[in-house]
PDB file of C-alpha atoms in Angstrom:
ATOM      1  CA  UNK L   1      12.874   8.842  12.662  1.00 90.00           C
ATOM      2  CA  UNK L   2      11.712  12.383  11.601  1.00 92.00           C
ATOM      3  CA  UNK L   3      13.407  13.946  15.063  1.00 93.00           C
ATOM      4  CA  UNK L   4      16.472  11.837  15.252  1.00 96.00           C
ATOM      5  CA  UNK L   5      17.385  11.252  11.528  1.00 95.00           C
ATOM      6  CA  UNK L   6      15.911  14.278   9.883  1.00 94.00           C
ATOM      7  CA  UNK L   7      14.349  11.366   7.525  1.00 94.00           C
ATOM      8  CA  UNK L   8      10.592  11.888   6.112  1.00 95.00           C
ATOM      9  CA  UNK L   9      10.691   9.889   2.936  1.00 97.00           C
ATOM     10  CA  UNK L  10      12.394  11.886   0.612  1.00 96.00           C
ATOM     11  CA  UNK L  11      13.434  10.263  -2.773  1.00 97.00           C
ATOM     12  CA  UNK L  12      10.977   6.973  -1.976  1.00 98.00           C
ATOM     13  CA  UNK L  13       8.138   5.992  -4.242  1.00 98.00           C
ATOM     14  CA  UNK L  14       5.267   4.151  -2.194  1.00 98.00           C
ATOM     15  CA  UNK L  15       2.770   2.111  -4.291  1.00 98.00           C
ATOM     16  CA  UNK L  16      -0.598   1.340  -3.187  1.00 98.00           C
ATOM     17  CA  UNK L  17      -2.719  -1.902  -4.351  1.00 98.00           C
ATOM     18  CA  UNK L  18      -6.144  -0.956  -2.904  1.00 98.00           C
ATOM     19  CA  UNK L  19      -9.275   0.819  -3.990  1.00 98.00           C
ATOM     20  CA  UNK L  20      -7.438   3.006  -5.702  1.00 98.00           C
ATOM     21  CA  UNK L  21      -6.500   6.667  -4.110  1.00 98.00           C
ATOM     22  CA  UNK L  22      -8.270  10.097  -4.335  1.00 97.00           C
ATOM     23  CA  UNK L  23      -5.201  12.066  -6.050  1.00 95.00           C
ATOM     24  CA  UNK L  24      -6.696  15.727  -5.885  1.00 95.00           C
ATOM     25  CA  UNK L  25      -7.387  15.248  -1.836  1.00 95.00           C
ATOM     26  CA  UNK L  26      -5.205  18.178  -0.801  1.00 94.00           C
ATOM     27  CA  UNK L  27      -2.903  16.409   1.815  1.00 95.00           C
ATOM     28  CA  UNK L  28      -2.290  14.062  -1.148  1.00 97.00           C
ATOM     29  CA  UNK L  29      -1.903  15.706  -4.685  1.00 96.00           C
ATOM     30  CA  UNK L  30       1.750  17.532  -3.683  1.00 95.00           C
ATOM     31  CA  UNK L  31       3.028  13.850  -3.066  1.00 96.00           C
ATOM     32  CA  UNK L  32       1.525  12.297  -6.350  1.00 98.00           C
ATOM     33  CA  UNK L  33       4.601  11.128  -8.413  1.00 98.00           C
ATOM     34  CA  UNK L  34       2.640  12.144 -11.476  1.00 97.00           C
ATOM     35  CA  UNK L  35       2.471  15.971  -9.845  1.00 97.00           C
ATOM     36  CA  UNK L  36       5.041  17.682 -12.084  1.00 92.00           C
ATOM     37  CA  UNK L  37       5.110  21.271 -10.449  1.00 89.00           C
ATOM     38  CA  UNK L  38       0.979  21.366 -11.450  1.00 80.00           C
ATOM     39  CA  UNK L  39       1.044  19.223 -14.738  1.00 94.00           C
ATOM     40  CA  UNK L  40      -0.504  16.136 -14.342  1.00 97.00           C
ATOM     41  CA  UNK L  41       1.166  13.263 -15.626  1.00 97.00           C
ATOM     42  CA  UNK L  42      -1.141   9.759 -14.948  1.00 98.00           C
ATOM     43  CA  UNK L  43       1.185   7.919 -17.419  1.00 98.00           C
ATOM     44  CA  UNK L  44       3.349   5.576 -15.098  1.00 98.00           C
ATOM     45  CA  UNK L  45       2.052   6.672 -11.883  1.00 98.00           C
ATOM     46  CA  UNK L  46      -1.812   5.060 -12.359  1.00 98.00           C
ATOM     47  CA  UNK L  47      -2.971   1.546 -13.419  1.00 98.00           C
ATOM     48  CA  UNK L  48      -7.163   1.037 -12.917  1.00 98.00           C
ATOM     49  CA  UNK L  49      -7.247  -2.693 -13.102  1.00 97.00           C
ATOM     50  CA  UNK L  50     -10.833  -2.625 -11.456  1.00 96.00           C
ATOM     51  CA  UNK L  51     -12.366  -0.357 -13.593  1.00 93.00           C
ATOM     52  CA  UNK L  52     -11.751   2.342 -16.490  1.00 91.00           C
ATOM     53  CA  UNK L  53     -10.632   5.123 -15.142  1.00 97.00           C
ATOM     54  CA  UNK L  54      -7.695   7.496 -16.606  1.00 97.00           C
ATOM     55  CA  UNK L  55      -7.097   8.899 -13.647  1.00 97.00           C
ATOM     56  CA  UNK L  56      -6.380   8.186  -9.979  1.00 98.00           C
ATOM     57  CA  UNK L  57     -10.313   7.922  -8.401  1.00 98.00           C
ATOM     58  CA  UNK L  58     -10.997   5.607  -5.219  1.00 98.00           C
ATOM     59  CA  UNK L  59     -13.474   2.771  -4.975  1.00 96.00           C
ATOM     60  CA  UNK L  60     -14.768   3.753  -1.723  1.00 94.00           C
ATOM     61  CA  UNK L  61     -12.342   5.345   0.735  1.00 93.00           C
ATOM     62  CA  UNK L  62     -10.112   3.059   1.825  1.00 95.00           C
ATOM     63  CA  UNK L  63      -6.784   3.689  -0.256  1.00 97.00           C
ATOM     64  CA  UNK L  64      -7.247   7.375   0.244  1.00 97.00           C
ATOM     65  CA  UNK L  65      -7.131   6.388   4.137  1.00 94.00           C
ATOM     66  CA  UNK L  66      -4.376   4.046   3.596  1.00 95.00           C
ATOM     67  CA  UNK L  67      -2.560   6.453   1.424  1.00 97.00           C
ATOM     68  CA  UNK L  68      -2.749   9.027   4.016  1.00 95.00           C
ATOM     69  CA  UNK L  69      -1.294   7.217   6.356  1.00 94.00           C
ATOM     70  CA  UNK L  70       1.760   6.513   4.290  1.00 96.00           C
ATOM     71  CA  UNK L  71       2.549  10.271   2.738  1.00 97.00           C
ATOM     72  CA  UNK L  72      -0.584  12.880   3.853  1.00 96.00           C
ATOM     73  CA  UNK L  73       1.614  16.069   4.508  1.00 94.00           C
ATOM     74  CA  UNK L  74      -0.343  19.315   6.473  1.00 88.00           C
ATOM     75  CA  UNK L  75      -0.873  22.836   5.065  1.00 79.00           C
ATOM     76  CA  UNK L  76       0.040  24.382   7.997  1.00 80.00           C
ATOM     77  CA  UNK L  77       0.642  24.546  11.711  1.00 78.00           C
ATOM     78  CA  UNK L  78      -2.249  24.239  12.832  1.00 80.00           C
ATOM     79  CA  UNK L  79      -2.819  21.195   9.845  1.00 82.00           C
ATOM     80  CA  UNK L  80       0.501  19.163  10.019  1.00 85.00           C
ATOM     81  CA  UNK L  81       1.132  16.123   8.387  1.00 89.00           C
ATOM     82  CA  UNK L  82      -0.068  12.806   9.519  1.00 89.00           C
ATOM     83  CA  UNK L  83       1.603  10.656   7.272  1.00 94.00           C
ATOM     84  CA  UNK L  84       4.151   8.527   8.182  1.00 94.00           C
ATOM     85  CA  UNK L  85       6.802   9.400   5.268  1.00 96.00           C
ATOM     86  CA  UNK L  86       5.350  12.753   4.290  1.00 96.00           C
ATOM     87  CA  UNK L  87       8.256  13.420   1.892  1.00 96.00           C
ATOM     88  CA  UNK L  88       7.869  10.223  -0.244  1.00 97.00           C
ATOM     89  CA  UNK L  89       5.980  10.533  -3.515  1.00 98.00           C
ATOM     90  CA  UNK L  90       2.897   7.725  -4.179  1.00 98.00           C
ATOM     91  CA  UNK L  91       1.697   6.098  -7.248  1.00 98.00           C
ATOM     92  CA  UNK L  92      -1.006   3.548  -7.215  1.00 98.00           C
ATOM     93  CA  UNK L  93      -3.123   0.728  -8.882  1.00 98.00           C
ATOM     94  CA  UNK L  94      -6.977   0.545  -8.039  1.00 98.00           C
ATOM     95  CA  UNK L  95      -7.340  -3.496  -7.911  1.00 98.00           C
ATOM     96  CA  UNK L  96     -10.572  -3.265  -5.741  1.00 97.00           C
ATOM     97  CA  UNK L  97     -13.783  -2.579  -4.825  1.00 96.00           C
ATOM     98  CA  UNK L  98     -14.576  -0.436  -1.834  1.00 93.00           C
ATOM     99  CA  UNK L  99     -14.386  -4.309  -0.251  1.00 91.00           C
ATOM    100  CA  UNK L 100     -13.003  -6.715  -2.098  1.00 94.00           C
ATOM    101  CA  UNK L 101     -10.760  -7.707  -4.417  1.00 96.00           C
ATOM    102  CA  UNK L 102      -9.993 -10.314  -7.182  1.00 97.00           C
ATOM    103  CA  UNK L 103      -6.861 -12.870  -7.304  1.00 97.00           C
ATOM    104  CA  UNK L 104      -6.546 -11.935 -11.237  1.00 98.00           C
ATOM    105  CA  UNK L 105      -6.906  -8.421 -10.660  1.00 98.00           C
ATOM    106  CA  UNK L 106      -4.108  -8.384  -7.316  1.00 98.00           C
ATOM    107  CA  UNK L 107      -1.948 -10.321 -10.144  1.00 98.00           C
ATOM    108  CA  UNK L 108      -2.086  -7.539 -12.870  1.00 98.00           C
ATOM    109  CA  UNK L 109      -1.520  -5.026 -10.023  1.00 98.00           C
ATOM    110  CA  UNK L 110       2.059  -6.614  -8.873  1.00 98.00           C
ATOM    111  CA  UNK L 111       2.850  -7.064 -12.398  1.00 98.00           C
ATOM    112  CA  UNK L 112       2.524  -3.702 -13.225  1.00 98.00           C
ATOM    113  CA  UNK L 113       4.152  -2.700 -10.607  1.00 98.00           C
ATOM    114  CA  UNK L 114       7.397  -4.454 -11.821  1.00 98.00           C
ATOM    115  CA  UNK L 115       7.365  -2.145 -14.727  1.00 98.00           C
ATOM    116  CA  UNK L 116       4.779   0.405 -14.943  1.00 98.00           C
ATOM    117  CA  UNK L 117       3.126   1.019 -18.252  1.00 98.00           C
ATOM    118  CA  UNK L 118       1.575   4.619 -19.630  1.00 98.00           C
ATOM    119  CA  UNK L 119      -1.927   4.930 -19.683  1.00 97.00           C
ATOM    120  CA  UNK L 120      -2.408   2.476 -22.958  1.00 96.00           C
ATOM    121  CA  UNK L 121      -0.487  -0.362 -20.902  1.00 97.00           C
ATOM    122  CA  UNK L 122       2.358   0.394 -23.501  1.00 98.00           C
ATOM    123  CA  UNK L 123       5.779   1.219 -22.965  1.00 98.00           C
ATOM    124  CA  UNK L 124       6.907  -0.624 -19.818  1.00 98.00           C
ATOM    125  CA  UNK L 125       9.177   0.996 -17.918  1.00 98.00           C
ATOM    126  CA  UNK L 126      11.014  -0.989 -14.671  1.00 98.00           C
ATOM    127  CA  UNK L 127      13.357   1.931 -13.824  1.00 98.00           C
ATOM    128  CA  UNK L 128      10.192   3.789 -12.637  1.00 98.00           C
ATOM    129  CA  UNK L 129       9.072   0.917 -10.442  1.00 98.00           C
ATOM    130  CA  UNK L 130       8.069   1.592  -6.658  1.00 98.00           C
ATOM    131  CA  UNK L 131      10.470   1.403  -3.405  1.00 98.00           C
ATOM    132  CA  UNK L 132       7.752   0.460  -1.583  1.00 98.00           C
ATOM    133  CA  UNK L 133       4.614  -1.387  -2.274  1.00 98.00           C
ATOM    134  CA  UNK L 134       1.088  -1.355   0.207  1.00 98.00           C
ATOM    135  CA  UNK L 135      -1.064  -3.779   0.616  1.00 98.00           C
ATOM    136  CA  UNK L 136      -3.755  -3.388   3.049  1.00 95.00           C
ATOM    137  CA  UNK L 137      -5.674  -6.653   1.622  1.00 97.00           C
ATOM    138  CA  UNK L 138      -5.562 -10.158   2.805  1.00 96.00           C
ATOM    139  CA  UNK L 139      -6.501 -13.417   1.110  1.00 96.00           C
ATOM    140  CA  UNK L 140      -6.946 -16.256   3.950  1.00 93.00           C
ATOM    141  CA  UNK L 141      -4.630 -18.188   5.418  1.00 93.00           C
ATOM    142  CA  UNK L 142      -1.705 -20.779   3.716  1.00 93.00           C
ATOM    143  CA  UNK L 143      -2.271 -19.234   0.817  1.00 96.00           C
ATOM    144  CA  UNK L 144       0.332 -19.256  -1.499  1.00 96.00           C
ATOM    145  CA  UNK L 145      -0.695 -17.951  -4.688  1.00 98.00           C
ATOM    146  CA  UNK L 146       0.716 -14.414  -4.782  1.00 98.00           C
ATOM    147  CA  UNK L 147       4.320 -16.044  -3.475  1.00 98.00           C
ATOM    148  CA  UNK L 148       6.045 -15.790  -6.674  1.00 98.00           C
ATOM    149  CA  UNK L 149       4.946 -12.138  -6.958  1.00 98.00           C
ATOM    150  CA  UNK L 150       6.139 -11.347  -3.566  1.00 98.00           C
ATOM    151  CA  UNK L 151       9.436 -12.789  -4.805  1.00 98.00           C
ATOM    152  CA  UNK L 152      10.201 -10.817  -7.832  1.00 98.00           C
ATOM    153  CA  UNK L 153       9.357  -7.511  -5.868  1.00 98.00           C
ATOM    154  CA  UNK L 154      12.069  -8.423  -3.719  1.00 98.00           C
ATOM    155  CA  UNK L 155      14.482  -9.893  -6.520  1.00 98.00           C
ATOM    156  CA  UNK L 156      13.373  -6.317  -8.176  1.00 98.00           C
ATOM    157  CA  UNK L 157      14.507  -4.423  -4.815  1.00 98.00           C
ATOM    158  CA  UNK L 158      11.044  -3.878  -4.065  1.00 98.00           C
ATOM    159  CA  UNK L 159       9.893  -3.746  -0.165  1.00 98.00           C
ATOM    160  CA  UNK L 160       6.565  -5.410   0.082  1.00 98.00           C
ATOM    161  CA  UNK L 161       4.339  -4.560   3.375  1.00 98.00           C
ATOM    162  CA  UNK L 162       0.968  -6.145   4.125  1.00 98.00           C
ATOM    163  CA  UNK L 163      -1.745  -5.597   7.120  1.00 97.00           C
ATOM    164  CA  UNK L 164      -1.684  -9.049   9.390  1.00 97.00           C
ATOM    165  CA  UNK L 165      -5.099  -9.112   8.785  1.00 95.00           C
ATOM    166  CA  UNK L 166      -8.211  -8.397  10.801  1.00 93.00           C
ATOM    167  CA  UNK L 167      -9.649 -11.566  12.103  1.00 92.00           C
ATOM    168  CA  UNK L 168      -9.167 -10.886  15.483  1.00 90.00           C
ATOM    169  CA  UNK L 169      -6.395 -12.709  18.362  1.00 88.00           C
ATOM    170  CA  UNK L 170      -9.423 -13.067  20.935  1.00 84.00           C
ATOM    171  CA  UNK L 171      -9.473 -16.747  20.241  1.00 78.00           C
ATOM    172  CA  UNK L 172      -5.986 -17.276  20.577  1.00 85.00           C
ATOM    173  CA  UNK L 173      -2.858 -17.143  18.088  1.00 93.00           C
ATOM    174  CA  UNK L 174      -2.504 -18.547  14.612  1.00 95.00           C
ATOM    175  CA  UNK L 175      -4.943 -16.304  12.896  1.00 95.00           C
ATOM    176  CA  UNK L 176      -2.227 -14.309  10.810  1.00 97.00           C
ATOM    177  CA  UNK L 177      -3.567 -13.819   6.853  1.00 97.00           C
ATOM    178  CA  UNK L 178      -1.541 -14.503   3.828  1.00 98.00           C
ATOM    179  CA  UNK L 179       0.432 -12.366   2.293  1.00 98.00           C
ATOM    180  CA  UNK L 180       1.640 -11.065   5.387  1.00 98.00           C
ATOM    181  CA  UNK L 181       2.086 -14.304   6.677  1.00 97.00           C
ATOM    182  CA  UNK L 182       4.886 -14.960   4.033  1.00 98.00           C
ATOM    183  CA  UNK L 183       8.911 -15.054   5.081  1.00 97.00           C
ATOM    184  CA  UNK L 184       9.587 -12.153   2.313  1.00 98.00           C
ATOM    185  CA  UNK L 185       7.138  -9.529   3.606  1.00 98.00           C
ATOM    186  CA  UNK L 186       6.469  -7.487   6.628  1.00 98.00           C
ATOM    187  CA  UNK L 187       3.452  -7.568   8.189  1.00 98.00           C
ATOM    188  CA  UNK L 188       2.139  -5.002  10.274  1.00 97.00           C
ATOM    189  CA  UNK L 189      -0.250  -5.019  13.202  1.00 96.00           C
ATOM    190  CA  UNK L 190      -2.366  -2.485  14.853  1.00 94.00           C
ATOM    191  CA  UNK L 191      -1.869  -0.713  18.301  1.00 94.00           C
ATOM    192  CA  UNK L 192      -4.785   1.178  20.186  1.00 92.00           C
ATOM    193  CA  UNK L 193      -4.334   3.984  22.108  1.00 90.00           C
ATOM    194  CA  UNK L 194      -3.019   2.484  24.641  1.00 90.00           C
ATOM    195  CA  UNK L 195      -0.122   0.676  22.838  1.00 91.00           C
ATOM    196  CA  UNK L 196      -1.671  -2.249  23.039  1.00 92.00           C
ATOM    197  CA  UNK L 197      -2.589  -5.020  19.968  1.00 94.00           C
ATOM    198  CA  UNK L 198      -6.430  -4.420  18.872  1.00 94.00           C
ATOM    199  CA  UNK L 199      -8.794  -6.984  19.798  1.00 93.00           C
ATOM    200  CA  UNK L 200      -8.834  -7.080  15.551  1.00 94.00           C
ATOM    201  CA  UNK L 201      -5.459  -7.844  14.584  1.00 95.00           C
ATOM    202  CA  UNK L 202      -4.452 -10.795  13.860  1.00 96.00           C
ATOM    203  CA  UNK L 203      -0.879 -12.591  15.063  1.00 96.00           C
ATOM    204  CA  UNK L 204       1.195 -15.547  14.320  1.00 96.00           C
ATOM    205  CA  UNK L 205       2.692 -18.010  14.763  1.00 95.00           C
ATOM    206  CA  UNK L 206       2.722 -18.227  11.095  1.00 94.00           C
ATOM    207  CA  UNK L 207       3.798 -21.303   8.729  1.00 93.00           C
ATOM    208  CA  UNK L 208       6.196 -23.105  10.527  1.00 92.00           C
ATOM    209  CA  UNK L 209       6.145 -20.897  13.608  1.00 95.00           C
ATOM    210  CA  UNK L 210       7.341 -17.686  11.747  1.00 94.00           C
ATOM    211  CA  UNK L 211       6.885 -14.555  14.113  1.00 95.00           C
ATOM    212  CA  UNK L 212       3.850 -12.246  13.250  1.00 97.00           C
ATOM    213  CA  UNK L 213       3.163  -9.538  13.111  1.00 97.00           C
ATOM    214  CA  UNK L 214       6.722  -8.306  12.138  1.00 97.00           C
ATOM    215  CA  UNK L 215       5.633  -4.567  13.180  1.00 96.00           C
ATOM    216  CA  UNK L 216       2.721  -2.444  15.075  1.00 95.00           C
ATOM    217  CA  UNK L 217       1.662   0.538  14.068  1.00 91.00           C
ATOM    218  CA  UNK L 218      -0.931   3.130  15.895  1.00 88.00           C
ATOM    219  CA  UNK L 219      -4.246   1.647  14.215  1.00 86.00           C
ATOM    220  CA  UNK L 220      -7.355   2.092  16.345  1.00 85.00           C
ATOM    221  CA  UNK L 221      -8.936   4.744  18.524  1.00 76.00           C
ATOM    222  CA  UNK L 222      -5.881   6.879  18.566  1.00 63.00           C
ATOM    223  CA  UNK L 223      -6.526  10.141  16.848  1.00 55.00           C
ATOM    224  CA  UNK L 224      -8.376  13.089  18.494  1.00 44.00           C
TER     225      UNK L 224
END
């Protein structure tokens, strides 16, 4: 896409449910939707569910991974990007630990992400909702609780994306993990460096034989 449409992102917002995202990491901060030119502006572009904080911090590590894979741009030559859409700008909510995360607390975060509040959860604003919404977080399988959510974020013109899940396809198929096991999402599996599926990743069918994953993505023992 970069080589044969010239396209890297530009003028996409991608939003993050995870454990939140390290904003100041330097292959991160120049993306940050809230970076105006080296004024920080959290209003809008930040919503801690999971804990307190006023601005973007991570749980653990893994939205700052996740992140980078989405937008991480490079300094230099010798340091070139590594996200996928380097010329997109992020926002995220922090809806879970450095493990888990709660059903109430994955509802506030696609509710705010309809119409994103300032920092006093005041003064919603939908125009300044995401293109794009992450979600590297599964909840089981037939489970239909976050449905309606997925919905509106595609009534809203929202693209939702989830991981497949990581329960495995050693066993055989069927092992695909809601969300990304709904009809309105794409899930996405992981490749190794071979371009084949990870012993990890889970596939369909899904319910009522639905094709998963609907992509694969570089995932596993690929970088060097």
């Amino acid at each position: 896409v970069w080589s044969d449409f010239g396209v890297r992102g530009e003028g996409i917002t991608v939003a993050s449910i995870d454990s939140g995202v390290r904003f100041e990491h330097p292959a991160l901060i120049g993306q940050y939707r809230g970076n105006r030119g080296g004024a920080i502006n959290h209003n809008y572009n930040w919503f801690d569910v999971y804990g307190d904080s006023p601005t973007p911090v991570d749980s653990g590590n893994h939205g700052t991974h996740t992140m980078g894979t989405m937008v991480a741009a490079g300094g230099s030559p010798a340091q070139p990007a590594v996200g996928v859409a380097p010329g997109a700008n992020w926002m995220a909510v922090r809806a879970c630990s450095a493990r888990e995360c709660s059903e109430v607390d994955l509802m506030l975060a696609a509710q705010w992400l309809l119409a994103p509040t300032d920092l006093n959860g005041e003064n919603p604003r939908p125009d300044l909702r995401p293109h794009v919404i992450n979600n590297s977080w599964t909840a089981g399988q037939n489970a239909t609780w976050y449905a309606g959510y997925t919905a509106a974020w595609r009534a809203a013109g929202i693209y939702p994306i989830f991981a497949a899940g990581n329960t495995g396809n050693q066993n055989g198929c069927g092992t695909v993990q809601s969300p990304g096991d709904y009809a309105d999402v794409t899930a996405v599996g992981a490749l190794d460096s071979s371009d084949r599926l990870t012993s990890f990743s889970s596939i369909g069918p899904g319910p009522g034989g639905r094709l998963k994953p609907d992509l694969t993505a570089p995932g596993s023992g690929v970088w060097s």
